[in-house]
XYZ file of C-alpha atoms in Angstrom:
720
model
C 58.369 75.733 117.097
C 58.664 77.794 113.921
C 62.111 79.376 113.497
C 62.740 82.276 111.127
C 66.371 82.679 110.000
C 67.019 86.173 108.651
C 70.121 87.139 106.705
C 70.912 90.002 109.040
C 69.767 91.459 112.378
C 67.923 94.411 110.811
C 65.725 92.079 108.776
C 65.102 89.905 111.845
C 63.775 92.937 113.709
C 61.414 93.803 110.858
C 60.085 90.229 110.769
C 59.630 90.241 114.550
C 57.746 93.549 114.348
C 55.503 92.075 111.658
C 54.807 88.978 113.778
C 54.212 91.092 116.894
C 54.717 90.538 120.631
C 58.481 90.290 120.213
C 60.698 89.809 123.270
C 64.430 90.251 122.697
C 66.615 87.355 123.847
C 70.308 86.543 123.436
C 70.705 86.120 119.667
C 67.015 85.811 118.807
C 63.577 87.381 119.311
C 60.702 85.390 120.820
C 57.362 86.173 119.155
C 54.800 84.002 120.885
C 55.409 80.451 119.648
C 57.652 81.739 116.841
C 61.348 82.552 117.107
C 63.253 84.944 114.862
C 67.029 84.580 114.738
C 69.610 85.846 112.304
C 72.847 85.335 110.483
C 75.318 88.203 110.079
C 75.862 87.774 106.375
C 77.671 84.491 105.751
C 78.278 83.001 109.206
C 79.836 79.913 107.662
C 82.890 79.897 105.433
C 84.613 77.302 103.301
C 87.333 75.601 105.328
C 90.959 76.332 104.376
C 93.045 73.736 102.488
C 94.722 72.376 105.644
C 91.298 71.270 106.925
C 91.144 68.905 103.938
C 94.746 67.738 104.325
C 97.134 68.868 107.106
C 100.000 68.724 104.607
C 98.401 71.632 102.735
C 99.391 73.985 105.593
C 102.825 74.181 103.961
C 102.832 75.460 100.395
C 104.316 72.749 98.200
C 104.180 72.542 94.405
C 103.995 68.746 94.603
C 100.550 69.043 96.243
C 99.046 70.944 93.309
C 96.319 70.906 92.270
C 94.877 70.897 95.795
C 92.002 68.491 96.353
C 89.327 70.534 98.129
C 86.230 68.440 97.429
C 83.833 67.670 98.891
C 83.547 71.206 100.237
C 83.837 71.630 103.995
C 82.428 74.472 106.065
C 83.318 76.027 109.390
C 81.731 78.813 111.466
C 83.331 82.209 110.962
C 85.409 83.160 113.973
C 83.923 86.630 114.470
C 80.301 85.384 114.417
C 80.779 81.957 116.029
C 78.665 82.870 119.074
C 75.677 83.842 116.924
C 76.086 80.682 114.870
C 75.760 78.585 118.036
C 72.450 80.307 118.777
C 71.188 79.614 115.249
C 72.387 76.002 115.416
C 70.580 75.366 118.704
C 67.338 76.886 117.435
C 67.489 74.897 114.187
C 67.813 71.747 116.287
C 64.637 72.649 118.213
C 62.571 73.727 115.198
C 59.565 71.887 113.796
C 59.424 74.279 110.832
C 61.958 76.766 109.475
C 61.306 79.912 107.477
C 64.252 80.885 105.291
C 64.527 84.698 105.285
C 67.701 85.249 103.310
C 67.838 88.103 100.818
C 65.894 87.374 97.609
C 68.958 86.654 95.463
C 71.265 83.693 94.902
C 73.744 84.625 97.653
C 70.917 85.196 100.123
C 69.488 81.809 99.202
C 72.811 80.006 99.713
C 73.600 81.867 102.919
C 70.764 80.250 104.888
C 70.673 76.983 102.935
C 74.305 76.252 103.831
C 73.470 76.756 107.524
C 70.602 74.263 107.284
C 72.849 71.745 105.510
C 75.633 72.189 108.075
C 73.133 71.665 110.914
C 71.717 68.515 109.224
C 68.207 69.954 109.447
C 65.426 67.682 108.172
C 62.336 69.697 109.139
C 60.205 71.418 106.464
C 61.469 74.783 105.206
C 59.402 77.679 103.869
C 60.778 80.710 102.022
C 59.857 84.354 102.608
C 61.009 87.009 100.146
C 61.513 90.463 101.677
C 63.491 93.184 99.921
C 62.291 96.168 101.926
C 63.019 96.630 105.605
C 59.644 97.873 106.777
C 56.859 96.178 108.681
C 54.171 96.578 106.017
C 56.297 94.884 103.364
C 57.225 92.102 105.795
C 53.571 91.429 106.695
C 52.688 91.173 103.020
C 55.575 88.764 102.393
C 54.734 86.619 105.435
C 51.289 86.060 103.996
C 52.872 84.523 100.892
C 55.311 81.885 102.156
C 56.616 79.457 99.540
C 58.293 76.058 99.629
C 62.057 76.516 99.904
C 62.611 73.656 97.454
C 61.428 75.983 94.684
C 64.700 77.877 95.097
C 67.129 74.949 94.989
C 68.493 75.981 91.590
C 69.238 79.483 92.848
C 71.155 78.082 95.812
C 73.084 75.591 93.665
C 74.094 78.388 91.314
C 75.681 80.359 94.161
C 77.235 77.204 95.626
C 79.006 76.423 92.357
C 80.417 79.938 92.195
C 81.560 79.864 95.832
C 83.376 76.512 95.647
C 84.712 77.352 92.190
C 86.253 80.590 93.429
C 87.982 78.731 96.271
C 89.368 76.016 93.988
C 90.582 78.515 91.406
C 91.986 81.059 93.864
C 93.900 78.715 96.176
C 95.398 76.606 93.382
C 96.378 79.403 91.027
C 97.742 81.602 93.820
C 99.928 78.829 95.201
C 101.135 77.759 91.755
C 102.293 81.232 90.746
C 103.585 82.228 94.186
C 105.736 79.092 94.456
C 107.053 79.555 90.916
C 107.920 83.173 91.727
C 109.773 82.202 94.906
C 112.101 80.029 92.831
C 113.050 83.238 91.050
C 113.594 85.073 94.333
C 110.379 87.086 94.146
C 108.875 87.507 97.608
C 105.267 87.942 98.630
C 102.044 86.312 97.517
C 101.063 86.489 93.847
C 97.341 86.213 94.425
C 95.033 85.231 91.584
C 91.252 85.352 91.598
C 88.440 85.181 89.068
C 87.573 88.849 89.678
C 90.661 90.216 91.424
C 93.108 89.469 88.608
C 90.985 90.973 85.788
C 90.734 94.124 87.928
C 94.537 94.309 87.989
C 94.452 93.562 84.259
C 92.285 96.646 83.691
C 94.730 98.833 85.643
C 97.720 97.447 83.727
C 96.048 97.642 80.311
C 94.973 101.247 80.874
C 98.503 102.166 82.007
C 100.091 100.466 78.983
C 97.650 102.150 76.599
C 98.412 105.511 78.195
C 102.177 104.982 77.962
C 102.086 103.658 74.408
C 99.590 106.156 73.044
C 100.601 107.542 69.690
C 98.982 110.927 69.187
C 97.078 111.571 65.976
C 95.474 114.768 64.736
C 91.870 115.609 63.975
C 90.214 118.818 62.834
C 87.179 120.681 64.110
C 85.589 123.591 62.297
C 83.446 126.430 63.596
C 81.854 129.132 61.477
C 81.416 132.821 62.279
C 77.984 133.714 60.924
C 76.346 137.129 61.009
C 72.562 136.759 60.880
C 69.927 139.362 61.742
C 72.612 141.411 63.455
C 73.734 138.596 65.745
C 76.993 136.617 65.690
C 76.413 132.870 65.766
C 79.254 130.327 66.073
C 77.957 126.931 64.910
C 80.053 123.748 64.573
C 80.627 121.872 61.345
C 78.628 118.665 60.914
C 80.897 116.063 59.323
C 78.969 114.346 56.488
C 78.845 110.613 55.791
C 81.721 109.434 53.623
C 84.169 112.031 54.957
C 87.561 110.778 56.250
C 86.951 110.327 59.985
C 88.372 108.414 62.946
C 86.457 105.912 65.072
C 84.804 108.788 66.929
C 83.535 110.484 63.774
C 86.123 113.291 63.859
C 87.554 114.702 60.632
C 91.170 113.560 60.135
C 92.104 115.061 56.745
C 93.519 118.590 57.030
C 93.097 119.327 53.331
C 89.381 118.463 53.512
C 89.006 120.764 56.526
C 90.749 123.634 54.728
C 88.677 123.075 51.578
C 85.455 123.372 53.630
C 86.707 126.580 55.257
C 87.587 128.090 51.879
C 84.307 126.993 50.290
C 82.207 128.585 53.046
C 84.013 131.881 53.612
C 81.886 134.842 52.488
C 79.001 132.621 51.397
C 75.323 133.033 52.291
C 74.168 131.127 55.379
C 70.538 129.999 55.540
C 68.742 128.676 58.601
C 67.292 125.305 57.541
C 66.033 124.191 60.956
C 65.501 125.960 64.266
C 63.735 125.142 67.480
C 63.541 126.060 71.128
C 62.328 123.419 73.578
C 61.471 123.386 77.245
C 63.426 120.628 78.967
C 63.960 119.349 82.469
C 66.504 117.198 84.257
C 65.543 115.170 87.342
C 67.834 114.872 90.332
C 70.499 112.152 90.243
C 69.276 108.937 91.832
C 70.137 108.042 95.433
C 73.444 106.253 95.953
C 74.265 102.609 95.496
C 77.419 101.576 97.340
C 79.551 101.846 94.220
C 78.232 105.309 93.371
C 78.863 106.432 96.939
C 82.394 105.008 96.884
C 83.164 106.768 93.607
C 81.718 110.047 94.929
C 83.671 109.936 98.200
C 86.878 109.026 96.376
C 86.517 111.855 93.882
C 85.401 114.529 96.339
C 87.188 113.597 99.571
C 89.911 111.135 98.574
C 88.462 108.243 100.596
C 89.267 104.746 99.353
C 86.483 102.349 98.459
C 87.273 100.260 101.535
C 87.237 103.325 103.799
C 83.811 104.327 102.502
C 82.518 100.784 102.974
C 83.827 100.711 106.554
C 82.327 104.130 107.295
C 78.910 103.121 105.985
C 79.101 99.970 108.089
C 79.679 102.114 111.166
C 76.881 104.527 110.222
C 74.520 101.599 109.877
C 75.533 99.484 112.853
C 76.761 102.018 115.406
C 74.600 105.041 114.598
C 71.531 103.400 112.975
C 71.737 106.344 110.583
C 71.452 104.725 107.144
C 69.759 101.782 105.446
C 71.541 98.652 104.165
C 74.947 99.821 102.972
C 76.144 97.110 100.563
C 73.431 97.748 98.019
C 73.891 97.638 94.249
C 70.589 99.463 93.676
C 69.731 103.137 93.090
C 65.971 102.838 93.558
C 63.496 102.900 96.444
C 60.135 101.299 97.114
C 56.703 102.861 97.356
C 56.654 101.894 101.028
C 59.809 103.944 101.579
C 58.103 106.895 99.935
C 55.633 106.756 102.802
C 58.537 107.430 105.190
C 59.749 110.486 103.262
C 58.462 113.092 105.715
C 59.966 111.269 108.708
C 63.283 110.760 106.907
C 63.512 114.432 105.938
C 62.684 115.368 109.528
C 65.595 113.226 110.744
C 67.935 114.967 108.278
C 66.687 118.344 109.531
C 67.732 117.445 113.074
C 71.064 115.877 112.121
C 72.172 118.412 109.489
C 70.915 121.915 110.286
C 73.290 123.278 107.607
C 70.846 121.925 105.016
C 67.933 123.891 106.489
C 67.456 126.126 103.435
C 67.237 123.201 100.997
C 65.080 121.225 103.417
C 62.607 124.105 103.563
C 62.127 123.773 99.787
C 61.732 119.986 99.871
C 58.317 118.550 99.085
C 57.853 115.131 100.754
C 54.749 114.575 98.607
C 56.833 114.714 95.410
C 57.270 111.134 94.193
C 60.177 111.183 91.767
C 61.669 108.515 89.513
C 63.738 107.049 92.391
C 60.605 105.434 93.833
C 60.070 102.535 91.466
C 59.201 99.092 92.848
C 59.948 97.427 89.502
C 63.575 98.558 89.574
C 64.358 97.565 93.165
C 66.651 94.539 93.460
C 67.369 92.501 96.604
C 68.166 95.802 98.312
C 67.206 99.431 97.893
C 69.375 102.523 97.507
C 71.358 103.777 100.504
C 69.396 106.515 102.259
C 69.127 107.963 105.777
C 66.856 106.200 108.243
C 64.052 107.923 110.105
C 66.318 107.934 113.179
C 68.170 111.222 113.542
C 71.799 110.498 114.499
C 73.825 112.785 116.728
C 76.596 114.135 114.486
C 78.749 114.999 117.514
C 79.099 111.262 118.117
C 80.409 110.716 114.592
C 83.948 111.029 113.282
C 84.615 113.717 110.673
C 84.655 111.095 107.913
C 81.395 109.560 109.121
C 79.750 112.993 109.023
C 80.967 113.534 105.454
C 79.577 110.199 104.294
C 76.263 110.709 106.107
C 75.885 114.198 104.645
C 76.590 112.899 101.131
C 73.909 110.212 101.500
C 71.426 112.638 103.057
C 72.034 115.311 100.429
C 71.521 112.862 97.570
C 68.258 111.702 99.163
C 67.067 115.255 99.834
C 67.563 116.139 96.157
C 64.755 113.710 95.253
C 62.249 116.114 96.830
C 63.512 119.339 95.278
C 62.160 120.745 91.992
C 63.627 119.523 88.711
C 66.163 121.622 86.893
C 64.340 123.338 84.008
C 65.873 125.023 80.996
C 65.244 126.120 77.427
C 67.329 124.435 74.733
C 67.711 126.282 71.424
C 69.318 124.919 68.272
C 69.701 125.996 64.659
C 71.139 124.360 61.542
C 72.776 126.498 58.833
C 73.380 125.565 55.206
C 76.504 127.230 53.790
C 77.460 126.358 50.215
C 76.322 122.737 50.656
C 77.822 122.299 54.119
C 75.904 122.054 57.402
C 76.748 123.803 60.663
C 74.800 123.461 63.952
C 74.645 125.838 66.919
C 73.183 125.083 70.355
C 72.543 127.134 73.476
C 70.635 126.743 76.737
C 69.094 129.032 79.293
C 68.235 127.833 82.795
C 64.755 128.796 83.942
C 64.732 126.901 87.266
C 67.821 125.765 89.157
C 65.895 123.222 91.195
C 68.029 120.495 92.786
C 71.248 121.878 91.241
C 71.404 124.492 94.010
C 72.102 121.557 96.318
C 74.103 119.265 94.024
C 76.022 121.499 91.668
C 78.038 119.549 89.101
C 76.441 116.245 90.079
C 76.487 113.203 87.833
C 73.531 110.909 87.465
C 73.943 107.459 88.948
C 72.815 105.864 85.688
C 75.312 107.777 83.634
C 72.957 110.421 82.245
C 74.592 113.759 81.600
C 73.080 117.172 81.387
C 72.770 118.627 77.901
C 75.840 120.641 77.042
C 75.475 123.906 75.217
C 77.955 125.801 73.067
C 79.107 129.360 73.377
C 76.475 131.083 71.206
C 74.240 133.464 73.247
C 70.852 131.916 73.886
C 68.868 135.057 73.062
C 70.421 135.333 69.612
C 69.935 131.674 68.753
C 66.375 131.362 70.057
C 65.312 134.366 67.959
C 66.202 132.632 64.681
C 63.542 131.233 62.383
C 63.659 128.913 59.391
C 64.883 130.595 56.182
C 66.571 133.468 58.029
C 69.533 134.623 55.947
C 73.010 135.596 57.032
C 76.623 135.560 55.893
C 79.406 133.161 56.836
C 82.228 135.617 57.416
C 84.853 132.953 58.132
C 85.464 129.358 59.245
C 88.056 128.558 61.886
C 89.922 125.254 61.541
C 91.272 123.895 64.830
C 93.968 121.211 64.703
C 93.651 119.021 67.793
C 95.584 116.068 69.181
C 93.972 112.838 70.239
C 94.448 112.023 73.897
C 94.812 108.611 75.510
C 92.216 107.401 77.942
C 93.293 108.884 81.285
C 94.918 106.707 83.920
C 92.416 105.221 86.312
C 91.583 106.813 89.610
C 89.795 104.639 92.132
C 86.563 106.471 91.321
C 86.817 105.938 87.549
C 87.905 102.306 87.964
C 84.933 101.557 90.214
C 82.624 102.995 87.563
C 84.353 101.000 84.816
C 83.991 97.765 86.781
C 80.252 98.096 86.140
C 80.874 98.058 82.395
C 83.872 95.803 81.663
C 81.909 94.042 78.908
C 82.954 96.838 76.559
C 86.561 95.582 76.769
C 85.673 91.984 75.848
C 86.575 91.082 72.263
C 84.363 88.025 71.787
C 80.792 89.229 71.051
C 79.214 86.129 72.621
C 81.143 86.557 75.874
C 80.426 90.295 75.848
C 76.705 89.552 75.640
C 76.950 86.947 78.408
C 78.384 89.586 80.739
C 75.584 91.984 79.838
C 72.976 89.256 80.339
C 74.434 88.594 83.795
C 73.465 92.131 84.806
C 70.056 92.164 83.153
C 67.640 94.034 85.391
C 70.368 95.555 87.565
C 70.394 99.346 87.559
C 73.859 100.824 87.054
C 75.447 97.489 86.086
C 76.037 96.867 82.375
C 78.276 93.827 82.085
C 80.382 94.234 85.218
C 82.498 92.000 87.442
C 82.533 91.752 91.219
C 80.048 93.265 93.648
C 80.021 96.702 95.293
C 81.343 95.203 98.542
C 83.967 92.812 97.116
C 85.449 95.335 94.680
C 86.674 97.500 97.552
C 88.428 94.654 99.361
C 90.007 93.408 96.141
C 91.483 96.811 95.368
C 92.883 96.980 98.886
C 94.393 93.486 98.543
C 95.995 94.291 95.193
C 97.557 97.451 96.597
C 98.781 95.802 99.805
C 100.426 93.032 97.810
C 102.385 95.548 95.806
C 100.680 95.239 92.425
C 99.883 98.946 92.120
C 100.411 102.242 93.910
C 98.387 105.457 94.086
C 100.096 108.652 92.945
C 98.055 111.859 92.960
C 94.897 109.701 92.919
C 96.124 107.840 89.798
C 96.421 104.030 89.951
C 99.919 103.125 88.760
C 100.884 99.457 88.345
C 104.239 98.511 89.841
C 106.903 96.577 87.958
C 105.588 93.502 89.746
C 102.024 94.184 88.603
C 103.065 94.880 85.014
C 105.234 91.783 84.626
C 102.775 89.555 86.511
C 99.878 90.387 84.183
C 102.189 89.960 81.177
C 103.105 86.457 82.406
C 99.550 85.228 82.985
C 97.362 83.565 80.349
C 94.689 85.865 78.940
C 91.886 83.782 80.470
C 93.205 84.759 83.925
C 93.469 88.493 83.228
C 90.283 89.070 81.215
C 86.694 89.133 82.534
C 85.752 86.274 80.196
C 85.795 83.651 82.966
C 83.040 85.448 84.880
C 80.910 85.424 81.723
C 81.514 81.744 81.000
C 80.803 80.805 84.606
C 77.584 82.788 84.454
C 76.429 80.790 81.444
C 77.122 77.484 83.211
C 75.592 78.676 86.481
C 72.420 79.674 84.651
C 72.270 76.085 83.399
C 72.717 74.889 86.997
C 69.837 77.101 88.138
C 67.643 75.719 85.357
C 68.585 72.112 86.199
C 70.354 71.220 82.929
C 73.836 71.170 84.513
C 74.997 70.109 87.978
C 77.385 71.630 90.486
C 79.599 68.539 90.249
C 79.746 68.756 86.456
C 80.771 72.395 86.718
C 83.456 71.666 89.334
C 84.772 68.594 87.481
C 85.394 70.707 84.390
C 86.923 73.478 86.493
C 89.342 71.073 88.194
C 90.497 69.831 84.780
C 91.095 73.425 83.715
C 92.964 74.236 86.947
C 95.187 71.170 86.536
C 96.169 72.314 83.048
C 96.979 75.782 84.377
C 99.049 74.877 87.464
C 101.101 72.424 85.404
C 101.995 75.064 82.831
C 103.079 78.077 84.874
C 105.482 80.260 82.905
C 107.080 83.219 84.680
C 109.999 83.629 82.297
C 108.907 87.178 81.589
C 109.030 88.203 85.246
C 112.821 88.287 85.366
C 112.787 91.516 83.379
C 112.271 94.615 85.498
C 111.139 92.909 88.708
C 113.442 93.326 91.709
C 115.073 89.926 92.285
C 115.924 89.857 95.980
C 116.857 86.371 97.126
C 115.074 85.188 100.255
C 118.379 84.411 101.895
C 119.408 88.053 101.543
C 116.293 89.386 103.254
C 116.266 89.794 107.041
C 114.260 87.181 108.932
C 112.692 86.843 112.342
C 114.414 84.644 114.874
C 111.028 83.021 115.487
C 109.687 80.643 112.867
C 106.199 80.475 111.388
C 103.873 78.760 113.894
C 101.770 77.426 111.027
C 104.403 75.593 108.938
C 107.779 76.249 110.693
C 108.958 78.233 107.687
C 111.232 81.276 107.837
C 109.486 84.625 108.378
C 110.861 87.320 106.065
C 110.925 90.951 107.230
C 109.944 93.656 104.744
C 108.964 97.305 105.046
C 105.268 96.711 105.762
C 104.760 93.031 106.473
C 106.237 89.972 108.151
C 105.536 87.120 105.716
C 106.258 83.401 105.933
C 108.322 82.082 103.025
C 106.645 78.678 103.252
C 102.924 79.483 103.466
C 100.470 82.367 103.267
C 100.752 83.512 106.885
C 101.608 87.178 107.265
C 101.355 89.862 109.933
C 101.175 93.511 108.964
C 103.668 95.822 110.595
C 100.900 98.270 111.463
C 97.770 97.130 113.280
C 94.930 99.527 114.135
C 97.138 102.578 113.464
C 99.941 101.265 115.718
C 103.335 100.333 114.286
C 104.660 97.160 115.885
C 108.267 96.953 117.042
C 110.475 94.030 116.040
C 110.535 92.588 119.604
C 106.732 92.742 119.726
C 106.475 90.808 116.451
C 109.080 88.261 117.622
C 106.988 87.654 120.747
C 103.801 87.341 118.718
C 105.312 84.675 116.449
C 107.164 82.747 119.161
C 104.538 82.824 121.939
C 101.352 83.483 119.985
C 100.503 86.467 122.180
C 102.033 89.809 123.150
C 101.864 91.672 126.420
C 99.321 94.496 126.651
C 100.261 97.062 123.992
C 99.249 100.713 124.096
C 98.404 103.052 121.250
C 95.870 101.200 119.109
C 93.052 103.245 117.546
C 89.550 102.073 116.646
C 87.897 102.921 113.305
C 86.176 105.737 115.169
C 89.606 107.111 116.145
C 89.359 106.175 119.820
C 92.572 104.889 121.486
C 92.630 101.532 123.258
C 95.064 99.029 124.786
C 95.056 95.289 124.124
C 97.123 92.162 123.653
C 97.649 90.812 120.149
C 96.898 87.117 119.663
C 98.082 85.076 116.660
C 95.938 82.081 115.748
C 98.498 79.466 114.728
C 95.923 77.518 112.707
C 94.535 80.340 110.587
C 97.256 82.978 110.891
C 94.691 85.603 111.937
C 95.654 88.314 114.414
C 93.029 89.397 116.950
C 92.788 91.541 120.066
C 92.516 90.280 123.626
C 91.350 92.735 126.265
C 92.171 92.506 129.943
C 89.273 92.385 132.359
C 89.256 95.535 134.447
C 88.044 95.087 137.979
């Protein structure tokens, strides 16, 4: 029996459709003698430290560095049932077809399942990056030997185990050191998470410590052929300027103004060009998160959760965790059906939809620029908006609108410019005139997903400027000198931070490491030396905020005293993105076969040992609230995981001896102290009322605390 293992259910369905004669079973699809089953992303996870050594359940500095090799895996709790199906089918297979996504994580995701199941049967590889039947049929005709992709899998494996080793050891080392100083909570450290906090802190410090300087801009008032033109001064080479090319010497500015006043002004260059601007590309997850944060105030995690619901519950959008802004030629073939679905779901867009041309193949449809996934767009299935929450409707409309713009006319405009020579000095004027609004009627003020901006014009009337010709003469009546203050880079909002995480290489000092980060993103649209992934960035921001490292005030990300002093106490290698770059270099060597996973992890363990043995939090005593554990209220019940004391704080009930914690609010319901006491002492509450689902629907359930993992889950009573 040939068993296909897809990365996700949607891909499994496409493969089954391509094979034909599919009959849906429990956890798989029977297609004649073939079977198609699926993972749900990673259905295995690295086992926690206590699985390696029961003593690791209690956080103890004497145990550091933790010994977590060889790596151990366990089925994820929320997908354990599906894993059992996959495991049984792997055991019955005579041949397996690996259908993970065509990237390193997709390769590891299925490979680790096969390793865990001790599979020895031959494995083929199918590469599908487009969820449609035609693409799947083409890929199925070109199966390859899975052994060709061993390097890709090993690369991801090294990163996965490395992140666990680094995160668990560094987090415990710094958390335990902080507790000796009376600092509560978990001081989490991660290869990506901590540099993100470093960016927030560094931007805040730069903003606070900014020392304003002055620069000078000049604009002339020129009368030529009866028209008033206001061109800007072009600063020549050799003039005293700042790092942005702005004039910084007031006396030079005043000398130019004096030299030009009343002097003849001659047009030395003039032109008027027809230009056009295409619609912004469809959304990647990061672009969508930034858009929803800026326009509607939704957090990155909220947007991710909403897209997950739109995809899984409403079947309304394509794969939602994509880092790509492009679509395939095959998807272009579905344009008419997709636009028809939008017409049904969003009648408010009827006017724009009537102008859409489904035969217009814009720049978004480019097979060469598609990665493992395509941009997020609506499906050909029209969802019922009355079944959506208000937030789901907003996200769906944003995705649909961005897609619809691809089929509207380009924005067209005339761009006029003229250069004036005045007593040896050059001034330039620009103006534009829109001739066709095109997609801007739908997306006014939109930004392009690849960072392209529309040409900005100055205040000179277009008609006057476009009428000028070379050698036209006029008079410079005056020159205005404007003294302006430099401004610091603004504090991050979630939207601007998400965008910056795509381009952190620009903050790296070492040119080699900066280039390594850029090389890591080679071929990825929108990413130019970034850290993290669109999906993980959201969860990391949420974790950093929940652990008290920063707050949000009027959309601005403000580091707390804890966040500021924590980053100041850490070595630079932990707070900068350099580690991601260095790992990338070594993981490329692993993929190419010149370096092994064990060699990478051996070196990492040596580095970790040097770090956990040299923790220095002396700087954290300044400005960080020092509340002794003994002064904080505690639960009567002890931690079921390590028997440590459970400290009560405003938002969380956290064990002082390990990482177990229970949030005071679960599914929009605030827990009472007696309810939490019962949960910790008995492992389960009575039926509690007042929970709300992500869709906003109320429900009742018991809370269950897993004493091994510390996870809280719901238990529902059977209603007869």
